[in-house]
mmCIF file of C-alpha atoms and ligand atoms in Angstrom:
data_model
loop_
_atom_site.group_PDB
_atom_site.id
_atom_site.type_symbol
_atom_site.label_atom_id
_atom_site.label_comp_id
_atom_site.label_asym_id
_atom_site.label_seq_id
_atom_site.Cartn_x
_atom_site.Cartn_y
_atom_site.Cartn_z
ATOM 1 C CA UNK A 1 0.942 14.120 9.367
ATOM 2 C CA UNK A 2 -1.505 15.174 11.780
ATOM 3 C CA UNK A 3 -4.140 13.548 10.152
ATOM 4 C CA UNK A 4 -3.098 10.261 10.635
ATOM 5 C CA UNK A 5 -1.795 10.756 14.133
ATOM 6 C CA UNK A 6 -4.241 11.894 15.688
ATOM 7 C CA UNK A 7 -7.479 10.001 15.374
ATOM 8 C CA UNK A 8 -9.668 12.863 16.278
ATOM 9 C CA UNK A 9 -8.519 15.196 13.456
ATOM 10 C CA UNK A 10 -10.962 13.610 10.885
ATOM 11 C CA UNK A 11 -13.855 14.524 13.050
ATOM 12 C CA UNK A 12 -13.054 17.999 12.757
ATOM 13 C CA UNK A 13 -11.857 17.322 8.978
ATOM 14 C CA UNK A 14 -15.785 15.900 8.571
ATOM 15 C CA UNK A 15 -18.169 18.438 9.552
ATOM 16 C CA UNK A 16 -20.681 19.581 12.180
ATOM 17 C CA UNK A 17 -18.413 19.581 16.047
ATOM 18 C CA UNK A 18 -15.951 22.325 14.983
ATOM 19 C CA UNK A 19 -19.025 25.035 15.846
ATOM 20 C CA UNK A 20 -19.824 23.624 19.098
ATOM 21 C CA UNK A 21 -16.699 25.315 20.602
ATOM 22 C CA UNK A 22 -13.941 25.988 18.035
ATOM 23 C CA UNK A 23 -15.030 29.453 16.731
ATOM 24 C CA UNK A 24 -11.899 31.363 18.035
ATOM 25 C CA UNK A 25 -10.361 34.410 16.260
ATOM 26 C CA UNK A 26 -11.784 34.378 12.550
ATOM 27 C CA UNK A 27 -8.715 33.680 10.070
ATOM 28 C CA UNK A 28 -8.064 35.506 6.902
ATOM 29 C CA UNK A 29 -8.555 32.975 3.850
ATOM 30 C CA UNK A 30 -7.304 34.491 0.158
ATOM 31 C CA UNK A 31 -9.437 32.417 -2.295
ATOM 32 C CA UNK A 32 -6.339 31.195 -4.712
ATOM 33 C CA UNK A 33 -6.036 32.748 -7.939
ATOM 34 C CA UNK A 34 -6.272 31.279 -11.663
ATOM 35 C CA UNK A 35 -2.296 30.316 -11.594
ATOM 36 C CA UNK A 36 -2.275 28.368 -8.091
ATOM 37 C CA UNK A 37 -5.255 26.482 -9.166
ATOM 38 C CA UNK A 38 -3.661 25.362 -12.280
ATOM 39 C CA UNK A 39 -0.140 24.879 -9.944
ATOM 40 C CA UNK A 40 -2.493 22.775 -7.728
ATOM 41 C CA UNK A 41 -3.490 20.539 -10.961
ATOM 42 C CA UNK A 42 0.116 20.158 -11.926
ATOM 43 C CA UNK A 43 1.799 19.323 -15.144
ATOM 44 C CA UNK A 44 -0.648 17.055 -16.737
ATOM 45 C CA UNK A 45 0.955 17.802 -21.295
ATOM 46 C CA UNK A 46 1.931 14.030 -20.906
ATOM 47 C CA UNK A 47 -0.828 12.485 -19.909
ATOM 48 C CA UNK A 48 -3.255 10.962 -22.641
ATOM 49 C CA UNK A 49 -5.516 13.500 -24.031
ATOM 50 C CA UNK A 50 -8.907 12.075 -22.252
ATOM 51 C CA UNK A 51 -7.259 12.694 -18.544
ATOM 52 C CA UNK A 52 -5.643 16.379 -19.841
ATOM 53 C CA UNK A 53 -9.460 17.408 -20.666
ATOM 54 C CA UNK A 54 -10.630 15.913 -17.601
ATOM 55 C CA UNK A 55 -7.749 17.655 -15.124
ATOM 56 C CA UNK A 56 -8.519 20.800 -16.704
ATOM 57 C CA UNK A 57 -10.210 24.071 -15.115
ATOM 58 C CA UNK A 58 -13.694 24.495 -17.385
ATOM 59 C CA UNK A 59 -17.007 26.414 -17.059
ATOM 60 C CA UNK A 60 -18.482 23.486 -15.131
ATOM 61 C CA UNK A 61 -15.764 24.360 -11.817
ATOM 62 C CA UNK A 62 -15.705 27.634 -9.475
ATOM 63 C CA UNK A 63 -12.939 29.040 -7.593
ATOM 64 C CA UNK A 64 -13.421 28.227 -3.912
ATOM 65 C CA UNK A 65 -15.358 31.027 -2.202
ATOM 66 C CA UNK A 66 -14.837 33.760 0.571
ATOM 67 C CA UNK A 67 -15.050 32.012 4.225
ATOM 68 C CA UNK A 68 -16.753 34.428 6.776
ATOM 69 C CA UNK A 69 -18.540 33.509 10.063
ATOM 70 C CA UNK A 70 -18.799 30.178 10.621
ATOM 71 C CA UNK A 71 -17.248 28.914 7.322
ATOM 72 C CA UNK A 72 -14.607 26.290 7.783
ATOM 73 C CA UNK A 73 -11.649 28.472 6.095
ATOM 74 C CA UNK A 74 -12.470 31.427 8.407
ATOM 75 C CA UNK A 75 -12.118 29.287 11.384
ATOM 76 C CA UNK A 76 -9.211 26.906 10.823
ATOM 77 C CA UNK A 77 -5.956 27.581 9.036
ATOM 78 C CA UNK A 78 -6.204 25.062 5.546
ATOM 79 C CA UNK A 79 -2.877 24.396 3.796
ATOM 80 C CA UNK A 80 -4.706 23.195 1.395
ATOM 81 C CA UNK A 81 -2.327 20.220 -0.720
ATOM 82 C CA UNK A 82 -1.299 20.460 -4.188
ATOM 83 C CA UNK A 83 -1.576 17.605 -6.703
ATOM 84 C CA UNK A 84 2.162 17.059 -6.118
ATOM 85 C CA UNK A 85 2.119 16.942 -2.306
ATOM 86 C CA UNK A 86 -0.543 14.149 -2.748
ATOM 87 C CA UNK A 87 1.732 12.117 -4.337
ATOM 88 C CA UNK A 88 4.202 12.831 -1.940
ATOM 89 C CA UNK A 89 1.969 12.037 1.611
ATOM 90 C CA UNK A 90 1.897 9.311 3.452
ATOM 91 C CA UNK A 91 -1.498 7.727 2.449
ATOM 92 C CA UNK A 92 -3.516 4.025 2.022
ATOM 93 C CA UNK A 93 -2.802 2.885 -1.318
ATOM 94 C CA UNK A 94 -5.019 0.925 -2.990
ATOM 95 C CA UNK A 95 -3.227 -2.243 -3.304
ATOM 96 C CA UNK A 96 -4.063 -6.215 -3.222
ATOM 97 C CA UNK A 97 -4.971 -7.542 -1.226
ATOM 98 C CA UNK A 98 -6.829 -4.238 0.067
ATOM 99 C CA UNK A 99 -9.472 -3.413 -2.746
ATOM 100 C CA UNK A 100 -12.358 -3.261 -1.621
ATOM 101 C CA UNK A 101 -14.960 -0.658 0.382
ATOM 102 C CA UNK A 102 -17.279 -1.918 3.291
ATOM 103 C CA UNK A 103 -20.278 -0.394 4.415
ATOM 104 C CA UNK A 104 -21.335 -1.606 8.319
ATOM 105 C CA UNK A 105 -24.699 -0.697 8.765
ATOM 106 C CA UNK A 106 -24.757 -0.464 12.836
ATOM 107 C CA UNK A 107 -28.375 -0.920 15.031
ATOM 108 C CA UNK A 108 -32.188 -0.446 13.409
ATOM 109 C CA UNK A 109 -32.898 0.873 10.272
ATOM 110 C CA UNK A 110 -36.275 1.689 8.707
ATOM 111 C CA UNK A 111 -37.169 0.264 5.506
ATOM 112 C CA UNK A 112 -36.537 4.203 3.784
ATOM 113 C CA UNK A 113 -33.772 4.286 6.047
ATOM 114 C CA UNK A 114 -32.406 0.804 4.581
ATOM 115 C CA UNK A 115 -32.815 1.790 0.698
ATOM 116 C CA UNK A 116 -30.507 5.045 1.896
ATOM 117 C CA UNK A 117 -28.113 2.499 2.882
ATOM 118 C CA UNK A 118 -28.189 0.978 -0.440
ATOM 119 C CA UNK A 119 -27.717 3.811 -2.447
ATOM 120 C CA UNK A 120 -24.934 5.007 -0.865
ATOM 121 C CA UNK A 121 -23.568 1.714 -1.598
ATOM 122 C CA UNK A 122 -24.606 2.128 -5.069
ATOM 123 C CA UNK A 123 -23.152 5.650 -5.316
ATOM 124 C CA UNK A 124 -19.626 4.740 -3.776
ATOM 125 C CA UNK A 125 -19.474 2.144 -6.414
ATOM 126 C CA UNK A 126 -19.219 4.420 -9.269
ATOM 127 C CA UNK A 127 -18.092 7.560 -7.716
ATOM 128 C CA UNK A 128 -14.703 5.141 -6.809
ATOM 129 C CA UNK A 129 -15.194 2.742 -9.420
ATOM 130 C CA UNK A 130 -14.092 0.011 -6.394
ATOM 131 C CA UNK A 131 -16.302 -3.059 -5.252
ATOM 132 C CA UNK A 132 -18.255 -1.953 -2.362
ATOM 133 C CA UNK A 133 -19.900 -4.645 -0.518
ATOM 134 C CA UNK A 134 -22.664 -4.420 2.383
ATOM 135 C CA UNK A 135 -22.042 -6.149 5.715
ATOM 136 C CA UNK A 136 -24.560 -7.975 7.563
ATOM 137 C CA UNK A 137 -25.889 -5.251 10.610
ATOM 138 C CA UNK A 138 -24.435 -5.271 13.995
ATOM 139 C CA UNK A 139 -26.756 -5.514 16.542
ATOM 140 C CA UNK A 140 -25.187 -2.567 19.774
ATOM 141 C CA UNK A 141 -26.441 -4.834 22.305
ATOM 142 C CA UNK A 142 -24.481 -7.365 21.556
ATOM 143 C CA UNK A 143 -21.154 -5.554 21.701
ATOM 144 C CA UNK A 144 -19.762 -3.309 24.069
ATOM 145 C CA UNK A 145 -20.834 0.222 22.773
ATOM 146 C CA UNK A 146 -21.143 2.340 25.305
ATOM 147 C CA UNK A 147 -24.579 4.622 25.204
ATOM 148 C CA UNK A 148 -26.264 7.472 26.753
ATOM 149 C CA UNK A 149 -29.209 9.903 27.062
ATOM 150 C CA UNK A 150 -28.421 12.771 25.793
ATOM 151 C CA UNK A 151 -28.856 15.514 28.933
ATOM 152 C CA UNK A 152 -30.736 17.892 26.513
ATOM 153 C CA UNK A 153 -32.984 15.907 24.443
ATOM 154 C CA UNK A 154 -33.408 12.703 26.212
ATOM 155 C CA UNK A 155 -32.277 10.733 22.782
ATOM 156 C CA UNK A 156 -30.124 7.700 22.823
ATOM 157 C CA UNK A 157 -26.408 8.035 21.908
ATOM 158 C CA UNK A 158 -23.112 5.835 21.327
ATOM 159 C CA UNK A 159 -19.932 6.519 22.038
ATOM 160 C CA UNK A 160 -18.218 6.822 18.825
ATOM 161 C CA UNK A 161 -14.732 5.848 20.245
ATOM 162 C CA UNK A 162 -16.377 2.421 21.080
ATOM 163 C CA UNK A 163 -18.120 2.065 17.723
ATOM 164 C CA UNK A 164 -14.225 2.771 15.701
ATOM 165 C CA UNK A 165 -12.299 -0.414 18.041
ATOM 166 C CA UNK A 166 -15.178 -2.592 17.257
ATOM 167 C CA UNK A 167 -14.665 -1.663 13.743
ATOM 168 C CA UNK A 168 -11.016 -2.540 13.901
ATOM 169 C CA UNK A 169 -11.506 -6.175 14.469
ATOM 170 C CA UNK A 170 -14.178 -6.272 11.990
ATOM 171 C CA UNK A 171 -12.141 -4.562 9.076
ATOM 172 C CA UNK A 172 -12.161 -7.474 6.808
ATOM 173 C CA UNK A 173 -8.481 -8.876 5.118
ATOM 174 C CA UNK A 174 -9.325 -7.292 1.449
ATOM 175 C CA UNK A 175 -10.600 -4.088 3.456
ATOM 176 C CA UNK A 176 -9.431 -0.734 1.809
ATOM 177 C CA UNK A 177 -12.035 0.572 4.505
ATOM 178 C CA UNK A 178 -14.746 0.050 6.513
ATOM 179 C CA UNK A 179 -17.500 2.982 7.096
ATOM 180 C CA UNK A 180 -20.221 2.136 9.580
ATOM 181 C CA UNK A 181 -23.333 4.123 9.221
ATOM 182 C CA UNK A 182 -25.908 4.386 12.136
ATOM 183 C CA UNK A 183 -29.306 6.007 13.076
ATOM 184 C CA UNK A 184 -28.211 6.631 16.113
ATOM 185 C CA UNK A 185 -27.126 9.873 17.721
ATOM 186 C CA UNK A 186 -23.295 9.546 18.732
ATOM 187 C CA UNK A 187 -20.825 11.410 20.939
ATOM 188 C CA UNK A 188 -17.054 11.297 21.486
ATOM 189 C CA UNK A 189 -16.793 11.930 24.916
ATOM 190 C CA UNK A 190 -18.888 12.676 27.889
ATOM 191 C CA UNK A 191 -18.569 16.514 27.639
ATOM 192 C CA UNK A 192 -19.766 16.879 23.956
ATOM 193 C CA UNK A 193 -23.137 17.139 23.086
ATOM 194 C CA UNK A 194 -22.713 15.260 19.705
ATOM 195 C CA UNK A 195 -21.118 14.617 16.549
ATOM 196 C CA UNK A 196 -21.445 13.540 13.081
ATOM 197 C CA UNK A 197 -19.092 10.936 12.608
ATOM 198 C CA UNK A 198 -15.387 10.154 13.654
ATOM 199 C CA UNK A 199 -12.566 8.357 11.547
ATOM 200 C CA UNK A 200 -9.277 6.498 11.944
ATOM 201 C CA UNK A 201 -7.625 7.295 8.481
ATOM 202 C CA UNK A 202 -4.460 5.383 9.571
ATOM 203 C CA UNK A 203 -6.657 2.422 10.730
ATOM 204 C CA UNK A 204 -9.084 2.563 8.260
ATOM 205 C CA UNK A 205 -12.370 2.801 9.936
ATOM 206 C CA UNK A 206 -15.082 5.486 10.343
ATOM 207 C CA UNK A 207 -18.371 5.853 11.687
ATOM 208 C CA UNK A 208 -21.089 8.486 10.826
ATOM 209 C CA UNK A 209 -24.621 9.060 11.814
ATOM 210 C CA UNK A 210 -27.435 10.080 9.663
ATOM 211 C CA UNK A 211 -29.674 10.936 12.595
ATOM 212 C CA UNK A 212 -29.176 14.602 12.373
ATOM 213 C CA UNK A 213 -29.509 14.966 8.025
ATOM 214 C CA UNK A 214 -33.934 14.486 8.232
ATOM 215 C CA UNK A 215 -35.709 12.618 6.463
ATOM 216 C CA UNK A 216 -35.322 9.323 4.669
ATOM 217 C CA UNK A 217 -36.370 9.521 1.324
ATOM 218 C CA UNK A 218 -35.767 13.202 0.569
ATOM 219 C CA UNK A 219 -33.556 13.414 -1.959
ATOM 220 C CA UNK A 220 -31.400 16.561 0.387
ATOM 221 C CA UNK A 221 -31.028 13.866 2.903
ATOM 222 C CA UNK A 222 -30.090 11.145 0.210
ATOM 223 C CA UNK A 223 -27.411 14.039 -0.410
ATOM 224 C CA UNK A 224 -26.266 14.497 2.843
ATOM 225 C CA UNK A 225 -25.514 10.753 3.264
ATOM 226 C CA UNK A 226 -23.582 10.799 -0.270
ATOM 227 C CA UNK A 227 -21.514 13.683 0.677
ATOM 228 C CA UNK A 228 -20.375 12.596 3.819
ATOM 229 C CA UNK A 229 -19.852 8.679 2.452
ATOM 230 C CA UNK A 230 -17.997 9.987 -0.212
ATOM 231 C CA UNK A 231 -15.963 13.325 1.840
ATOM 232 C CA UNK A 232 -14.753 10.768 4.271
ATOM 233 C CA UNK A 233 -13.605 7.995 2.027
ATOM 234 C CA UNK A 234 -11.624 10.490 -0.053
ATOM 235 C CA UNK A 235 -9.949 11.051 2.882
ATOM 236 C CA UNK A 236 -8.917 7.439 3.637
ATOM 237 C CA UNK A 237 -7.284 7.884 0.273
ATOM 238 C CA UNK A 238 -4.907 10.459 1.684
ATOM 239 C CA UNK A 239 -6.932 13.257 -0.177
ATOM 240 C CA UNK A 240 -7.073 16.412 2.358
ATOM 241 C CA UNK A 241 -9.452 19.229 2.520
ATOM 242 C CA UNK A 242 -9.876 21.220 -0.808
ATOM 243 C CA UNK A 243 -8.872 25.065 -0.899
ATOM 244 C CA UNK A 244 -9.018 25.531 -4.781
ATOM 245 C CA UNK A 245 -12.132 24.847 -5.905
ATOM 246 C CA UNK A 246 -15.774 24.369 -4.710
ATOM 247 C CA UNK A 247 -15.436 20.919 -3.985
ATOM 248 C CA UNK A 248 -16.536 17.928 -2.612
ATOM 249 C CA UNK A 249 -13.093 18.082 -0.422
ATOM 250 C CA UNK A 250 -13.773 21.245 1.007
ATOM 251 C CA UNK A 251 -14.037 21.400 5.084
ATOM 252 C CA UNK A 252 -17.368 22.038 6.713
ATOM 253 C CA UNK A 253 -18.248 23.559 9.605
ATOM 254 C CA UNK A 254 -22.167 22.939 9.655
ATOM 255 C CA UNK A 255 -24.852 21.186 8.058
ATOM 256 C CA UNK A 256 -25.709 24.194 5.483
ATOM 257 C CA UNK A 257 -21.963 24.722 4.351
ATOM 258 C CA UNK A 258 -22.145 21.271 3.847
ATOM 259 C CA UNK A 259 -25.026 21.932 1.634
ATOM 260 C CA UNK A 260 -23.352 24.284 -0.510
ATOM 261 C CA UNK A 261 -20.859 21.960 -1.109
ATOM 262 C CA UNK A 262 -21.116 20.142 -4.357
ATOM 263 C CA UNK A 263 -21.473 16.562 -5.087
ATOM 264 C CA UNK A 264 -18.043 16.309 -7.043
ATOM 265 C CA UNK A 265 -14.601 16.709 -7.271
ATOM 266 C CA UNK A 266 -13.051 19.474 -8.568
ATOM 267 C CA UNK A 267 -10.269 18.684 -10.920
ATOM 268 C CA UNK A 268 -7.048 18.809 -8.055
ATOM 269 C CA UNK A 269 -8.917 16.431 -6.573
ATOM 270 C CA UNK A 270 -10.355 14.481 -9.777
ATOM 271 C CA UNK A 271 -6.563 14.033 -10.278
ATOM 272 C CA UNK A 272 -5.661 12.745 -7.083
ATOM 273 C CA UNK A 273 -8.517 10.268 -6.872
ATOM 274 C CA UNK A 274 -7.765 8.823 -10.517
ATOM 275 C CA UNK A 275 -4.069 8.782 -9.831
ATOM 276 C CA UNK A 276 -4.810 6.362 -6.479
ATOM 277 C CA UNK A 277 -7.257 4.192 -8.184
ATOM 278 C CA UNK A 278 -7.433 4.723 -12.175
ATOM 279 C CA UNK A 279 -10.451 5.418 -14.019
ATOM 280 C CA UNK A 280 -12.287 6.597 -17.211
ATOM 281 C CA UNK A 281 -13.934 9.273 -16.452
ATOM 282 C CA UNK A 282 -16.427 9.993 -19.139
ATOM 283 C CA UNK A 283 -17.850 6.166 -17.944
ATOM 284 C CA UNK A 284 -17.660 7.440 -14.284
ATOM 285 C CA UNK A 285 -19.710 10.710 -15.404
ATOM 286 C CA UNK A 286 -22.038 8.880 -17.134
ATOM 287 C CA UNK A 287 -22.733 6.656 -14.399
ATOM 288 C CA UNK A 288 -22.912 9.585 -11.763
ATOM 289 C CA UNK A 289 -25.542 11.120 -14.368
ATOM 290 C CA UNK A 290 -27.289 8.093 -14.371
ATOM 291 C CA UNK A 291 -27.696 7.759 -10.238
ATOM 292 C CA UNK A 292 -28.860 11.454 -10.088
ATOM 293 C CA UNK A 293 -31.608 11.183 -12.363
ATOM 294 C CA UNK A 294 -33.261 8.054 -10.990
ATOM 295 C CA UNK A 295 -32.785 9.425 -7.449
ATOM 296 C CA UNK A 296 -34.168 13.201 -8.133
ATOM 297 C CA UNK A 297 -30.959 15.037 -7.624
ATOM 298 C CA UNK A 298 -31.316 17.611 -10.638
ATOM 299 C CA UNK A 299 -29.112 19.934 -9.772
ATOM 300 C CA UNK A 300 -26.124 16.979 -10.126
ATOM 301 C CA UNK A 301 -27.890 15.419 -12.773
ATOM 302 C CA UNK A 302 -27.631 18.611 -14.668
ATOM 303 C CA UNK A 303 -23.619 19.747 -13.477
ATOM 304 C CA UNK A 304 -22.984 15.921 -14.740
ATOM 305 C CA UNK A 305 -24.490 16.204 -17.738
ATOM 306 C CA UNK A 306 -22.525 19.846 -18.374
ATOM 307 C CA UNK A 307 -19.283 17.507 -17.856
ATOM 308 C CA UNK A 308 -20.101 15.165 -20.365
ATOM 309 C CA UNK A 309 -20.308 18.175 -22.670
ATOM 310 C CA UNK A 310 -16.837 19.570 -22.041
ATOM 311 C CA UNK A 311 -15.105 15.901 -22.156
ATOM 312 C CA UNK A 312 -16.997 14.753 -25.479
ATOM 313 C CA UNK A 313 -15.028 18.046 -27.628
HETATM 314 ZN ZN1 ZN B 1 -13.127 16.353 5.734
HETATM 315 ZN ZN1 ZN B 2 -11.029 19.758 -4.711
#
C-alpha cells in the first residue's frame, strides 16, 4: 500500500536518487529458485494454449541476479509480488472511460530530442497495445514551476513536485495516465541535488527527465528513455518491482543497473500486464521486433526475435 500512499515511493521505485543517500546496511537478497519463479507465474493449465507458451519460463528469460554494492536488492528490502498478489492489489484498472496513455512533453526540445519523444510514443503503443496520444508542449514560463540553479553545476532545474499538480489538472477525462517528459534537470526538494523523475501512481501522473541519459540520437539513450517510459507506466498498472527474473520491473539504483536491465518483461510480469489490458502476444513481439530493428537496438531486436521462436512451436 505504500506505493500509492506515499507519492514519493515511485521515485525511489524509478531509479537514480536512492544512491545519493540511501546506501545503509547492505541487505541479503536470495535470487528465487526454479519453483518460486514458476509459483510467481501461477497456475496458467487453463488458459488457451498461446498465453500458457507465452507465461512460461524458456531459454530466452534469466533468473534475477545477485545484488551487491549499489544494486537495488542489496540496498532495499523487495517483497517482490506474485502473479496472484497482483490480482489481489489495489491498482488502476484499465477501464472506460480511462483508456488511453498521454505523453506531456514539458519546455524546449531539439529536433533529435523531439523524434525521441516520438518514439517513445511509438514504443508505448505496442509495448501496451493502448492508444497513446502526444499533447501539445507546455511552455514552464507560463505556469508556476518553480526552478533553480543547481549550486554545483550552475544548470537550470524544476521542482518536480510543481511539475506532478500541474499535471493533475491537465490529466485528460479518458486519461489512464499522463507522463510528462522534460530536458530539463529536476529536483524534489531544496536539499537534493537531483532526480530522475517522480510519480503519483494513485493520481496518475509522472514526470521524468532525459537530461541526465546523453545524447539524442544514440540508440543507448533512445533505450534509456524506453525503459524508464515503459518501467514507470507498468507501475501505474499496479505492477511492482520484479524479483524473479531479469526484468524490465526490476528496481534500479543507478544509470548502469538500469542498463543491464532488459527491454522486456519477464513472464510474472508478461502475465500481469496481459491480464490488466489483454493482448496477443506473438503480434506484440512482432511489433517490438519491428521498432528495434529500424531504431538500431540489436541486442532487443535479436532477444525478440528468439521469442518469436519459442511461441511459433
Ligand atoms: Zn520502479
Ligand atoms: Zn518481471
Amino acid at each position: 500500500m505504500r506505493a500509492r500512499l506515499n507519492p514519493l515511493f515511485p521515485i525511489l521505485v524509478l531509479m537514480g536518487i536512492g544512491f545519493i543517500g540511501i546506501i545503509a546496511q547492505e541487505r541479503a537478497f536470495t535470487p528465487p529458485d526454479a519453483v518460486t519463479r514458476k509459483f510467481a507465474i501461477g497456475e496458467t493449465r487453463f488458459l488457451p494454449g498461446d498465453q500458457q507458451k507465452a507465461f512460461s519460463e524458456t531459454r530466452s528469460f534469466s533468473p534475477k541476479s545477485e545484488a551487491e554494492g549499489i544494486d537495488w536488492l542489496a540496498n532495499h528490502d523487495e517483497p517482490g509480488q506474485t502473479f496472484e498478489q497482483f490480482l489481489s492489489a489495489r491498482r488502476n484498472l484499465v477501464q472506460p472511460p480511462r483508456t488511453k496513455l498521454y505523453v506531456q512533453p514539458i519546455g524546449e526540445f531539439s529536433d533529435k530530442e523531439k523524434a525521441v519523444l516520438e518514439q517513445v510514443k511509438a514504443f508505448a503503443k505496442i509495448f501496451f497495445q493502448m492508444p497513446v496520444e502526444m499533447r501539445p508542449v507546455i511552455d514552464p514560463a507560463k505556469h508556476q514551476i518553480t526552478s533553480r540553479k543547481n549550486p554545483g553545476s550552475g544548470n537550470t532545474q524544476f521542482l518536480s513536485t510543481d511539475i506532478l499538480t500541474l499535471l493533475r489538472d491537465e490529466l485528460p477525462a479518458d486519461g489512464y495516465s499522463i507522463l510528462a517528459i522534460t530536458m530539463t534537470d529536476l529536483y524534489p526538494e531544496e536539499s537534493w541535488n537531483f532526480v530522475f523523475g517522480q510519480a503519483s501512481i494513485q493520481e496518475r501522473v509522472g514526470v521524468f527527465s532525459f537530461a541526465r541519459y546523453g545524447e539524442a540520437g544514440d540508440p543507448k539513450y533512445l533505450q534509456r528513455c524506453l525503459k524508464v517510459f515503459t518501467h514507470e507506466t507498468g507501475h501505474m498498472f499496479g505492477v511492482r518491482h520484479c524479483i524473479h527474473f531479469q526484468c524490465l520491473m526490476n528496481g534500479s539504483n543507478s544509470l548502469s543497473e538500469t542498463d543491464s536491465a532488459p527491454l522486456h518483461l519477464c513472464p510474472v510480469c508478461l502475465r500481469k500486464l496481459h491480464s490488466a489490458k489483454a493482448f496477443e502476444p506473438r503480434k506484440r513481439y512482432q511489433q517490438m521486433k519491428t521498432f528495434f530493428e529500424k531504431h538500431e537496438l540489436a541486442d532487443d531486436a535479436k532477444w525478440t526475435a528468439g521469442r518469436l521462436k519459442e511461441l511459433a512451436k
